[in-house]
């Protein structure tokens, strides 16, 4: 009987719990739609509050750096003290930020509101990524893709909602997103119930454990690998910041189009990114994580380099579709790759990856805003087009077989699904 029970438990741990994955994906959609409204609103805020490009860059900086600092700290804390009900608590911060942003009368209150939204995201991403890890079974690439595709869908919807809602209604139209935050709160409460019921706390790793303090050859490989992953994240998210924050200004000036038409170009980029995210994880499960990471960054370069020379809105949309699909196909794979480098620290490494991503986007937004004020939008778009060439560094990542060996050498699950 004990052998049969153990067998059932082992099978349960390898099952993929799609209902939970779809719930966290839907919350990711709502959260990232809210978060992506901030850069999508930049042209409107630029006019309504007479903001400079530098101030617009600082708004993006505040939103992203708040999450950048908090996400790895939250992941580190919950690796040793799991707190399932942090998930709905994080949504409450987002709700407060949405209401504040809708009625913010000055630059200061906009900054305060986006910081609250950043706090909400800093809870959602590492903790929901952990839930995806627990619910993945043997299909970690697929699970992370399901989780990530919700966020990409939310990002893709933001420009459309800006064109349909915020252009006619203005800043106060953001208050409608309070409904989205309330729906997310209800779903996250249900996810927290599942998380609490199905989490089996792991024993604390010893201080000398391989995952806590890698030594010797493994430590060197892991250190180099994480450095490369961080460089790839730099190339991806600074480029994304240039597109989501500033390409609409570039397109308006270059093609003589309206604000809502410029949002359609961003929608094409982000919607294609959603599709890329959906296919990226399953393809990585089949073709290899390193191969997918390499393709997702370096494969973007030919299209990003052509984009500044597109001579019509139509060609810009076509190029953005290729850029979005290829570039976004690798992020969920990078998350899983990093988790497998540190299998004992899933929350910490997930928070680090998301935190670095947000931080790079924030710093990139601030720096690019300053460059735009001094040297013009054209230079920002032209220089950032070269960033995907950093994808060449992926060639130096360990192969999937080597990654599996590193993971197996220190693997200890952060939790399991009860059988």
mmCIF file of N, CA and C in Angstrom, residues 180-312:
data_model
loop_
_atom_site.group_PDB
_atom_site.id
_atom_site.type_symbol
_atom_site.label_atom_id
_atom_site.label_comp_id
_atom_site.label_asym_id
_atom_site.label_seq_id
_atom_site.Cartn_x
_atom_site.Cartn_y
_atom_site.Cartn_z
ATOM 1 N N UNK A 180 -10.919 45.557 -13.581
ATOM 2 C CA UNK A 180 -9.952 44.494 -13.876
ATOM 3 C C UNK A 180 -9.191 44.086 -12.624
ATOM 4 N N UNK A 181 -8.815 45.066 -11.797
ATOM 5 C CA UNK A 181 -8.085 44.762 -10.564
ATOM 6 C C UNK A 181 -8.944 43.964 -9.590
ATOM 7 N N UNK A 182 -10.223 44.271 -9.518
ATOM 8 C CA UNK A 182 -11.123 43.536 -8.617
ATOM 9 C C UNK A 182 -11.292 42.091 -9.091
ATOM 10 N N UNK A 183 -11.436 41.895 -10.403
ATOM 11 C CA UNK A 183 -11.518 40.534 -10.946
ATOM 12 C C UNK A 183 -10.231 39.764 -10.633
ATOM 13 N N UNK A 184 -9.079 40.414 -10.819
ATOM 14 C CA UNK A 184 -7.799 39.774 -10.508
ATOM 15 C C UNK A 184 -7.707 39.410 -9.032
ATOM 16 N N UNK A 185 -8.248 40.252 -8.171
ATOM 17 C CA UNK A 185 -8.231 39.985 -6.727
ATOM 18 C C UNK A 185 -9.006 38.710 -6.401
ATOM 19 N N UNK A 186 -10.147 38.533 -7.017
ATOM 20 C CA UNK A 186 -10.965 37.337 -6.779
ATOM 21 C C UNK A 186 -10.228 36.079 -7.247
ATOM 22 N N UNK A 187 -9.644 36.155 -8.443
ATOM 23 C CA UNK A 187 -8.937 34.984 -8.982
ATOM 24 C C UNK A 187 -7.717 34.646 -8.135
ATOM 25 N N UNK A 188 -6.952 35.660 -7.747
ATOM 26 C CA UNK A 188 -5.749 35.412 -6.951
ATOM 27 C C UNK A 188 -6.077 34.811 -5.588
ATOM 28 N N UNK A 189 -7.222 35.156 -5.047
ATOM 29 C CA UNK A 189 -7.633 34.540 -3.781
ATOM 30 C C UNK A 189 -7.842 33.047 -3.963
ATOM 31 N N UNK A 190 -8.439 32.654 -5.091
ATOM 32 C CA UNK A 190 -8.632 31.224 -5.374
ATOM 33 C C UNK A 190 -7.292 30.532 -5.594
ATOM 34 N N UNK A 191 -6.389 31.187 -6.315
ATOM 35 C CA UNK A 191 -5.059 30.615 -6.537
ATOM 36 C C UNK A 191 -4.330 30.437 -5.201
ATOM 37 N N UNK A 192 -4.464 31.415 -4.320
ATOM 38 C CA UNK A 192 -3.810 31.336 -3.009
ATOM 39 C C UNK A 192 -4.327 30.144 -2.213
ATOM 40 N N UNK A 193 -5.625 29.846 -2.316
ATOM 41 C CA UNK A 193 -6.181 28.664 -1.642
ATOM 42 C C UNK A 193 -5.510 27.390 -2.170
ATOM 43 N N UNK A 194 -5.390 27.293 -3.510
ATOM 44 C CA UNK A 194 -4.748 26.107 -4.092
ATOM 45 C C UNK A 194 -3.281 26.027 -3.673
ATOM 46 N N UNK A 195 -2.610 27.153 -3.735
ATOM 47 C CA UNK A 195 -1.191 27.228 -3.375
ATOM 48 C C UNK A 195 -0.984 26.734 -1.945
ATOM 49 N N UNK A 196 -1.792 27.215 -1.027
ATOM 50 C CA UNK A 196 -1.648 26.823 0.371
ATOM 51 C C UNK A 196 -1.952 25.344 0.574
ATOM 52 N N UNK A 197 -2.985 24.849 -0.101
ATOM 53 C CA UNK A 197 -3.395 23.460 0.086
ATOM 54 C C UNK A 197 -2.413 22.471 -0.523
ATOM 55 N N UNK A 198 -1.691 22.873 -1.564
ATOM 56 C CA UNK A 198 -0.853 21.945 -2.311
ATOM 57 C C UNK A 198 0.637 22.166 -2.126
ATOM 58 N N UNK A 199 1.012 23.129 -1.317
ATOM 59 C CA UNK A 199 2.428 23.385 -1.098
ATOM 60 C C UNK A 199 2.952 22.479 -0.007
ATOM 61 N N UNK A 200 3.971 21.718 -0.329
ATOM 62 C CA UNK A 200 4.685 20.909 0.659
ATOM 63 C C UNK A 200 6.028 21.582 0.860
ATOM 64 N N UNK A 201 6.203 22.185 1.998
ATOM 65 C CA UNK A 201 7.425 22.944 2.237
ATOM 66 C C UNK A 201 8.641 22.029 2.190
ATOM 67 N N UNK A 202 9.684 22.474 1.506
ATOM 68 C CA UNK A 202 10.919 21.703 1.434
ATOM 69 C C UNK A 202 11.773 21.998 2.657
ATOM 70 N N UNK A 203 12.650 21.090 3.023
ATOM 71 C CA UNK A 203 13.611 21.392 4.075
ATOM 72 C C UNK A 203 14.543 22.504 3.617
ATOM 73 N N UNK A 204 14.946 23.328 4.541
ATOM 74 C CA UNK A 204 15.865 24.407 4.188
ATOM 75 C C UNK A 204 17.186 23.835 3.706
ATOM 76 N N UNK A 205 17.689 24.424 2.619
ATOM 77 C CA UNK A 205 18.974 23.978 2.098
ATOM 78 C C UNK A 205 20.075 24.384 3.068
ATOM 79 N N UNK A 206 21.041 23.513 3.232
ATOM 80 C CA UNK A 206 22.147 23.842 4.117
ATOM 81 C C UNK A 206 22.946 24.981 3.534
ATOM 82 N N UNK A 207 23.609 25.721 4.380
ATOM 83 C CA UNK A 207 24.345 26.894 3.925
ATOM 84 C C UNK A 207 25.441 26.532 2.940
ATOM 85 N N UNK A 208 25.903 25.313 3.042
ATOM 86 C CA UNK A 208 26.954 24.899 2.114
ATOM 87 C C UNK A 208 26.420 24.184 0.907
ATOM 88 N N UNK A 209 25.101 24.190 0.736
ATOM 89 C CA UNK A 209 24.476 23.462 -0.370
ATOM 90 C C UNK A 209 24.923 23.989 -1.712
ATOM 91 N N UNK A 210 24.775 23.103 -2.700
ATOM 92 C CA UNK A 210 25.273 23.453 -4.031
ATOM 93 C C UNK A 210 24.536 24.619 -4.629
ATOM 94 N N UNK A 211 23.184 24.691 -4.385
ATOM 95 C CA UNK A 211 22.421 25.765 -5.014
ATOM 96 C C UNK A 211 22.603 27.079 -4.295
ATOM 97 N N UNK A 212 22.850 27.008 -2.946
ATOM 98 C CA UNK A 212 22.983 28.244 -2.189
ATOM 99 C C UNK A 212 24.317 28.915 -2.484
ATOM 100 N N UNK A 213 25.393 28.098 -2.442
ATOM 101 C CA UNK A 213 26.716 28.654 -2.713
ATOM 102 C C UNK A 213 27.473 27.682 -3.622
ATOM 103 N N UNK A 214 27.240 27.757 -4.924
ATOM 104 C CA UNK A 214 27.914 26.841 -5.840
ATOM 105 C C UNK A 214 29.420 26.975 -5.715
ATOM 106 N N UNK A 215 30.114 25.823 -5.757
ATOM 107 C CA UNK A 215 31.560 25.842 -5.588
ATOM 108 C C UNK A 215 32.222 25.210 -6.798
ATOM 109 N N UNK A 216 33.489 25.541 -6.983
ATOM 110 C CA UNK A 216 34.288 24.916 -8.003
ATOM 111 C C UNK A 216 33.769 25.157 -9.408
ATOM 112 N N UNK A 217 33.844 24.071 -10.205
ATOM 113 C CA UNK A 217 33.481 24.182 -11.615
ATOM 114 C C UNK A 217 32.024 24.556 -11.787
ATOM 115 N N UNK A 218 31.148 23.957 -10.975
ATOM 116 C CA UNK A 218 29.724 24.266 -11.105
ATOM 117 C C UNK A 218 29.472 25.746 -10.837
ATOM 118 N N UNK A 219 30.116 26.283 -9.801
ATOM 119 C CA UNK A 219 29.936 27.688 -9.481
ATOM 120 C C UNK A 219 30.362 28.603 -10.616
ATOM 121 N N UNK A 220 31.470 28.261 -11.261
ATOM 122 C CA UNK A 220 31.956 29.082 -12.374
ATOM 123 C C UNK A 220 30.973 29.039 -13.543
ATOM 124 N N UNK A 221 30.476 27.835 -13.853
ATOM 125 C CA UNK A 221 29.539 27.688 -14.970
ATOM 126 C C UNK A 221 28.251 28.449 -14.697
ATOM 127 N N UNK A 222 27.741 28.293 -13.470
ATOM 128 C CA UNK A 222 26.502 28.974 -13.104
ATOM 129 C C UNK A 222 26.690 30.488 -13.144
ATOM 130 N N UNK A 223 27.826 30.975 -12.633
ATOM 131 C CA UNK A 223 28.087 32.413 -12.631
ATOM 132 C C UNK A 223 28.157 32.997 -14.038
ATOM 133 N N UNK A 224 28.880 32.312 -14.923
ATOM 134 C CA UNK A 224 28.981 32.773 -16.304
ATOM 135 C C UNK A 224 27.616 32.732 -16.976
ATOM 136 N N UNK A 225 26.867 31.660 -16.720
ATOM 137 C CA UNK A 225 25.551 31.510 -17.348
ATOM 138 C C UNK A 225 24.602 32.620 -16.921
ATOM 139 N N UNK A 226 24.590 32.938 -15.628
ATOM 140 C CA UNK A 226 23.706 34.004 -15.154
ATOM 141 C C UNK A 226 24.122 35.356 -15.712
ATOM 142 N N UNK A 227 25.427 35.577 -15.845
ATOM 143 C CA UNK A 227 25.906 36.836 -16.430
ATOM 144 C C UNK A 227 25.418 36.978 -17.872
ATOM 145 N N UNK A 228 25.505 35.884 -18.617
ATOM 146 C CA UNK A 228 25.028 35.913 -20.005
ATOM 147 C C UNK A 228 23.527 36.157 -20.051
ATOM 148 N N UNK A 229 22.777 35.477 -19.190
ATOM 149 C CA UNK A 229 21.320 35.677 -19.167
ATOM 150 C C UNK A 229 20.975 37.133 -18.849
ATOM 151 N N UNK A 230 21.723 37.737 -17.934
ATOM 152 C CA UNK A 230 21.462 39.135 -17.591
ATOM 153 C C UNK A 230 21.762 40.059 -18.769
ATOM 154 N N UNK A 231 22.815 39.760 -19.529
ATOM 155 C CA UNK A 231 23.128 40.557 -20.716
ATOM 156 C C UNK A 231 22.029 40.416 -21.773
ATOM 157 N N UNK A 232 21.496 39.207 -21.915
ATOM 158 C CA UNK A 232 20.418 38.996 -22.870
ATOM 159 C C UNK A 232 19.151 39.719 -22.433
ATOM 160 N N UNK A 233 18.889 39.712 -21.128
ATOM 161 C CA UNK A 233 17.749 40.463 -20.620
ATOM 162 C C UNK A 233 17.931 41.959 -20.856
ATOM 163 N N UNK A 234 19.179 42.433 -20.699
ATOM 164 C CA UNK A 234 19.473 43.840 -20.985
ATOM 165 C C UNK A 234 19.103 44.177 -22.421
ATOM 166 N N UNK A 235 19.552 43.356 -23.362
ATOM 167 C CA UNK A 235 19.282 43.648 -24.770
ATOM 168 C C UNK A 235 17.782 43.632 -25.042
ATOM 169 N N UNK A 236 17.090 42.690 -24.457
ATOM 170 C CA UNK A 236 15.660 42.547 -24.729
ATOM 171 C C UNK A 236 14.854 43.696 -24.146
ATOM 172 N N UNK A 237 15.060 43.999 -22.870
ATOM 173 C CA UNK A 237 14.156 44.919 -22.202
ATOM 174 C C UNK A 237 14.477 46.380 -22.439
ATOM 175 N N UNK A 238 15.724 46.706 -22.706
ATOM 176 C CA UNK A 238 16.013 48.087 -23.111
ATOM 177 C C UNK A 238 15.424 48.324 -24.500
ATOM 178 N N UNK A 239 15.513 47.316 -25.370
ATOM 179 C CA UNK A 239 14.899 47.461 -26.694
ATOM 180 C C UNK A 239 13.374 47.590 -26.571
ATOM 181 N N UNK A 240 12.775 46.761 -25.731
ATOM 182 C CA UNK A 240 11.320 46.849 -25.531
ATOM 183 C C UNK A 240 10.942 48.221 -24.969
ATOM 184 N N UNK A 241 11.762 48.753 -24.049
ATOM 185 C CA UNK A 241 11.485 50.086 -23.490
ATOM 186 C C UNK A 241 11.531 51.151 -24.576
ATOM 187 N N UNK A 242 12.465 51.015 -25.509
ATOM 188 C CA UNK A 242 12.550 51.998 -26.598
ATOM 189 C C UNK A 242 11.310 51.942 -27.478
ATOM 190 N N UNK A 243 10.756 50.754 -27.655
ATOM 191 C CA UNK A 243 9.592 50.592 -28.520
ATOM 192 C C UNK A 243 8.307 51.031 -27.826
ATOM 193 N N UNK A 244 8.064 50.521 -26.617
ATOM 194 C CA UNK A 244 6.799 50.823 -25.938
ATOM 195 C C UNK A 244 6.739 52.260 -25.450
ATOM 196 N N UNK A 245 7.891 52.830 -25.105
ATOM 197 C CA UNK A 245 7.883 54.179 -24.571
ATOM 198 C C UNK A 245 8.037 55.284 -25.606
ATOM 199 N N UNK A 246 8.741 54.990 -26.720
ATOM 200 C CA UNK A 246 9.137 56.086 -27.608
ATOM 201 C C UNK A 246 8.839 55.858 -29.083
ATOM 202 N N UNK A 247 8.575 54.620 -29.505
ATOM 203 C CA UNK A 247 8.365 54.408 -30.928
ATOM 204 C C UNK A 247 7.105 55.111 -31.433
ATOM 205 N N UNK A 248 6.082 55.251 -30.576
ATOM 206 C CA UNK A 248 4.862 55.930 -31.021
ATOM 207 C C UNK A 248 5.165 57.385 -31.409
ATOM 208 N N UNK A 249 6.041 58.069 -30.641
ATOM 209 C CA UNK A 249 6.438 59.434 -30.997
ATOM 210 C C UNK A 249 7.177 59.441 -32.339
ATOM 211 N N UNK A 250 8.059 58.466 -32.511
ATOM 212 C CA UNK A 250 8.833 58.345 -33.758
ATOM 213 C C UNK A 250 7.902 58.130 -34.947
ATOM 214 N N UNK A 251 6.931 57.220 -34.781
ATOM 215 C CA UNK A 251 6.010 56.901 -35.876
ATOM 216 C C UNK A 251 5.117 58.085 -36.225
ATOM 217 N N UNK A 252 4.652 58.798 -35.192
ATOM 218 C CA UNK A 252 3.804 59.976 -35.431
ATOM 219 C C UNK A 252 4.548 61.009 -36.270
ATOM 220 N N UNK A 253 5.819 61.231 -35.937
ATOM 221 C CA UNK A 253 6.611 62.226 -36.664
ATOM 222 C C UNK A 253 7.010 61.730 -38.053
ATOM 223 N N UNK A 254 7.406 60.464 -38.151
ATOM 224 C CA UNK A 254 7.939 59.942 -39.425
ATOM 225 C C UNK A 254 6.838 59.696 -40.458
ATOM 226 N N UNK A 255 5.696 59.148 -40.013
ATOM 227 C CA UNK A 255 4.652 58.765 -40.955
ATOM 228 C C UNK A 255 3.490 59.758 -41.002
ATOM 229 N N UNK A 256 3.523 60.776 -40.124
ATOM 230 C CA UNK A 256 2.448 61.754 -40.098
ATOM 231 C C UNK A 256 1.108 61.157 -39.697
ATOM 232 N N UNK A 257 1.133 60.250 -38.704
ATOM 233 C CA UNK A 257 -0.086 59.571 -38.280
ATOM 234 C C UNK A 257 -0.550 60.106 -36.936
ATOM 235 N N UNK A 258 -1.752 59.709 -36.513
ATOM 236 C CA UNK A 258 -2.317 60.157 -35.247
ATOM 237 C C UNK A 258 -1.843 59.265 -34.102
ATOM 238 N N UNK A 259 -2.177 59.670 -32.868
ATOM 239 C CA UNK A 259 -1.792 58.901 -31.688
ATOM 240 C C UNK A 259 -2.417 57.509 -31.723
ATOM 241 N N UNK A 260 -3.709 57.423 -32.055
ATOM 242 C CA UNK A 260 -4.351 56.120 -32.039
ATOM 243 C C UNK A 260 -3.821 55.213 -33.151
ATOM 244 N N UNK A 261 -3.434 55.775 -34.288
ATOM 245 C CA UNK A 261 -2.814 54.967 -35.341
ATOM 246 C C UNK A 261 -1.446 54.441 -34.901
ATOM 247 N N UNK A 262 -0.683 55.267 -34.192
ATOM 248 C CA UNK A 262 0.617 54.830 -33.678
ATOM 249 C C UNK A 262 0.458 53.686 -32.689
ATOM 250 N N UNK A 263 -0.637 53.708 -31.916
ATOM 251 C CA UNK A 263 -0.891 52.629 -30.965
ATOM 252 C C UNK A 263 -1.121 51.305 -31.685
ATOM 253 N N UNK A 264 -1.646 51.344 -32.894
ATOM 254 C CA UNK A 264 -1.868 50.113 -33.650
ATOM 255 C C UNK A 264 -0.556 49.427 -34.012
ATOM 256 N N UNK A 265 0.499 50.226 -34.250
ATOM 257 C CA UNK A 265 1.809 49.634 -34.523
ATOM 258 C C UNK A 265 2.307 48.889 -33.288
ATOM 259 N N UNK A 266 2.164 49.521 -32.128
ATOM 260 C CA UNK A 266 2.580 48.856 -30.893
ATOM 261 C C UNK A 266 1.735 47.621 -30.627
ATOM 262 N N UNK A 267 0.444 47.694 -30.953
ATOM 263 C CA UNK A 267 -0.415 46.525 -30.788
ATOM 264 C C UNK A 267 0.101 45.359 -31.633
ATOM 265 N N UNK A 268 0.516 45.643 -32.874
ATOM 266 C CA UNK A 268 1.051 44.590 -33.740
ATOM 267 C C UNK A 268 2.289 43.958 -33.115
ATOM 268 N N UNK A 269 3.177 44.792 -32.574
ATOM 269 C CA UNK A 269 4.388 44.302 -31.910
ATOM 270 C C UNK A 269 4.042 43.406 -30.731
ATOM 271 N N UNK A 270 3.144 43.879 -29.866
ATOM 272 C CA UNK A 270 2.852 43.174 -28.618
ATOM 273 C C UNK A 270 1.960 41.961 -28.839
ATOM 274 N N UNK A 271 1.030 42.044 -29.801
ATOM 275 C CA UNK A 271 0.187 40.886 -30.086
ATOM 276 C C UNK A 271 1.022 39.757 -30.682
ATOM 277 N N UNK A 272 1.949 40.113 -31.583
ATOM 278 C CA UNK A 272 2.859 39.101 -32.121
ATOM 279 C C UNK A 272 3.734 38.529 -31.011
ATOM 280 N N UNK A 273 4.117 39.383 -30.054
ATOM 281 C CA UNK A 273 4.885 38.909 -28.905
ATOM 282 C C UNK A 273 4.122 37.903 -28.080
ATOM 283 N N UNK A 274 2.807 38.106 -27.945
ATOM 284 C CA UNK A 274 1.970 37.147 -27.239
ATOM 285 C C UNK A 274 2.020 35.781 -27.925
ATOM 286 N N UNK A 275 1.898 35.780 -29.249
ATOM 287 C CA UNK A 275 1.971 34.521 -29.994
ATOM 288 C C UNK A 275 3.350 33.877 -29.838
ATOM 289 N N UNK A 276 4.405 34.689 -29.887
ATOM 290 C CA UNK A 276 5.750 34.161 -29.711
ATOM 291 C C UNK A 276 5.936 33.528 -28.346
ATOM 292 N N UNK A 277 5.406 34.163 -27.312
ATOM 293 C CA UNK A 277 5.499 33.611 -25.966
ATOM 294 C C UNK A 277 4.789 32.269 -25.882
ATOM 295 N N UNK A 278 3.610 32.178 -26.488
ATOM 296 C CA UNK A 278 2.822 30.949 -26.432
ATOM 297 C C UNK A 278 3.578 29.780 -27.059
ATOM 298 N N UNK A 279 4.233 30.028 -28.191
ATOM 299 C CA UNK A 279 4.923 28.943 -28.887
ATOM 300 C C UNK A 279 6.344 28.720 -28.361
ATOM 301 N N UNK A 280 6.939 29.728 -27.735
ATOM 302 C CA UNK A 280 8.334 29.625 -27.333
ATOM 303 C C UNK A 280 8.606 28.530 -26.317
ATOM 304 N N UNK A 281 7.776 28.448 -25.269
ATOM 305 C CA UNK A 281 7.998 27.435 -24.231
ATOM 306 C C UNK A 281 7.882 26.017 -24.743
ATOM 307 N N UNK A 282 6.765 25.660 -25.415
ATOM 308 C CA UNK A 282 6.658 24.297 -25.965
ATOM 309 C C UNK A 282 7.760 23.957 -26.959
ATOM 310 N N UNK A 283 8.160 24.933 -27.794
ATOM 311 C CA UNK A 283 9.250 24.678 -28.735
ATOM 312 C C UNK A 283 10.567 24.417 -28.002
ATOM 313 N N UNK A 284 10.780 25.152 -26.907
ATOM 314 C CA UNK A 284 11.994 24.933 -26.122
ATOM 315 C C UNK A 284 11.990 23.557 -25.473
ATOM 316 N N UNK A 285 10.817 23.078 -25.037
ATOM 317 C CA UNK A 285 10.726 21.723 -24.481
ATOM 318 C C UNK A 285 11.151 20.685 -25.513
ATOM 319 N N UNK A 286 10.917 20.987 -26.794
ATOM 320 C CA UNK A 286 11.245 20.035 -27.863
ATOM 321 C C UNK A 286 12.622 20.275 -28.472
ATOM 322 N N UNK A 287 12.958 21.520 -28.715
ATOM 323 C CA UNK A 287 14.165 21.847 -29.480
ATOM 324 C C UNK A 287 15.349 22.246 -28.608
ATOM 325 N N UNK A 288 15.098 22.483 -27.332
ATOM 326 C CA UNK A 288 16.184 22.861 -26.440
ATOM 327 C C UNK A 288 16.071 24.299 -25.974
ATOM 328 N N UNK A 289 16.367 24.529 -24.708
ATOM 329 C CA UNK A 289 16.228 25.863 -24.123
ATOM 330 C C UNK A 289 17.272 26.830 -24.689
ATOM 331 N N UNK A 290 18.526 26.366 -24.771
ATOM 332 C CA UNK A 290 19.565 27.272 -25.263
ATOM 333 C C UNK A 290 19.293 27.683 -26.707
ATOM 334 N N UNK A 291 18.876 26.741 -27.529
ATOM 335 C CA UNK A 291 18.595 27.055 -28.927
ATOM 336 C C UNK A 291 17.496 28.109 -29.045
ATOM 337 N N UNK A 292 16.470 27.988 -28.199
ATOM 338 C CA UNK A 292 15.351 28.920 -28.269
ATOM 339 C C UNK A 292 15.769 30.310 -27.780
ATOM 340 N N UNK A 293 16.589 30.358 -26.730
ATOM 341 C CA UNK A 293 17.071 31.646 -26.217
ATOM 342 C C UNK A 293 17.912 32.354 -27.284
ATOM 343 N N UNK A 294 18.791 31.608 -27.900
ATOM 344 C CA UNK A 294 19.663 32.146 -28.949
ATOM 345 C C UNK A 294 18.822 32.727 -30.092
ATOM 346 N N UNK A 295 17.868 31.938 -30.570
ATOM 347 C CA UNK A 295 17.015 32.382 -31.675
ATOM 348 C C UNK A 295 16.204 33.622 -31.303
ATOM 349 N N UNK A 296 15.694 33.663 -30.075
ATOM 350 C CA UNK A 296 14.766 34.730 -29.704
ATOM 351 C C UNK A 296 15.426 36.103 -29.649
ATOM 352 N N UNK A 297 16.707 36.158 -29.326
ATOM 353 C CA UNK A 297 17.390 37.453 -29.254
ATOM 354 C C UNK A 297 18.067 37.779 -30.591
ATOM 355 N N UNK A 298 18.971 36.908 -31.020
ATOM 356 C CA UNK A 298 19.725 37.191 -32.246
ATOM 357 C C UNK A 298 18.823 37.198 -33.472
ATOM 358 N N UNK A 299 17.794 36.355 -33.478
ATOM 359 C CA UNK A 299 16.891 36.296 -34.622
ATOM 360 C C UNK A 299 16.086 37.563 -34.831
ATOM 361 N N UNK A 300 16.017 38.393 -33.788
ATOM 362 C CA UNK A 300 15.305 39.668 -33.891
ATOM 363 C C UNK A 300 16.108 40.706 -34.670
ATOM 364 N N UNK A 301 17.435 40.574 -34.668
ATOM 365 C CA UNK A 301 18.323 41.629 -35.165
ATOM 366 C C UNK A 301 18.043 42.067 -36.607
ATOM 367 N N UNK A 302 17.858 41.146 -37.566
ATOM 368 C CA UNK A 302 17.645 41.634 -38.939
ATOM 369 C C UNK A 302 16.434 42.562 -39.068
ATOM 370 N N UNK A 303 15.387 42.280 -38.308
ATOM 371 C CA UNK A 303 14.158 43.068 -38.407
ATOM 372 C C UNK A 303 14.269 44.378 -37.616
ATOM 373 N N UNK A 304 14.935 44.331 -36.452
ATOM 374 C CA UNK A 304 15.111 45.561 -35.681
ATOM 375 C C UNK A 304 16.004 46.548 -36.423
ATOM 376 N N UNK A 305 17.006 46.031 -37.138
ATOM 377 C CA UNK A 305 17.905 46.903 -37.881
ATOM 378 C C UNK A 305 17.218 47.545 -39.088
ATOM 379 N N UNK A 306 16.213 46.870 -39.636
ATOM 380 C CA UNK A 306 15.471 47.420 -40.765
ATOM 381 C C UNK A 306 14.405 48.426 -40.337
ATOM 382 N N UNK A 307 13.895 48.278 -39.121
ATOM 383 C CA UNK A 307 12.735 49.079 -38.693
ATOM 384 C C UNK A 307 12.941 50.587 -38.816
ATOM 385 N N UNK A 308 14.097 51.162 -38.412
ATOM 386 C CA UNK A 308 14.247 52.618 -38.535
ATOM 387 C C UNK A 308 14.172 53.129 -39.972
ATOM 388 N N UNK A 309 14.308 52.216 -40.930
ATOM 389 C CA UNK A 309 14.300 52.626 -42.331
ATOM 390 C C UNK A 309 12.980 52.303 -43.029
ATOM 391 N N UNK A 310 12.012 51.797 -42.260
ATOM 392 C CA UNK A 310 10.681 51.561 -42.835
ATOM 393 C C UNK A 310 10.100 52.898 -43.295
ATOM 394 N N UNK A 311 9.566 52.920 -44.522
ATOM 395 C CA UNK A 311 9.096 54.189 -45.080
ATOM 396 C C UNK A 311 7.578 54.332 -45.080
ATOM 397 N N UNK A 312 6.880 53.421 -44.404
ATOM 398 C CA UNK A 312 5.428 53.532 -44.306
ATOM 399 C C UNK A 312 4.950 52.827 -43.043
#
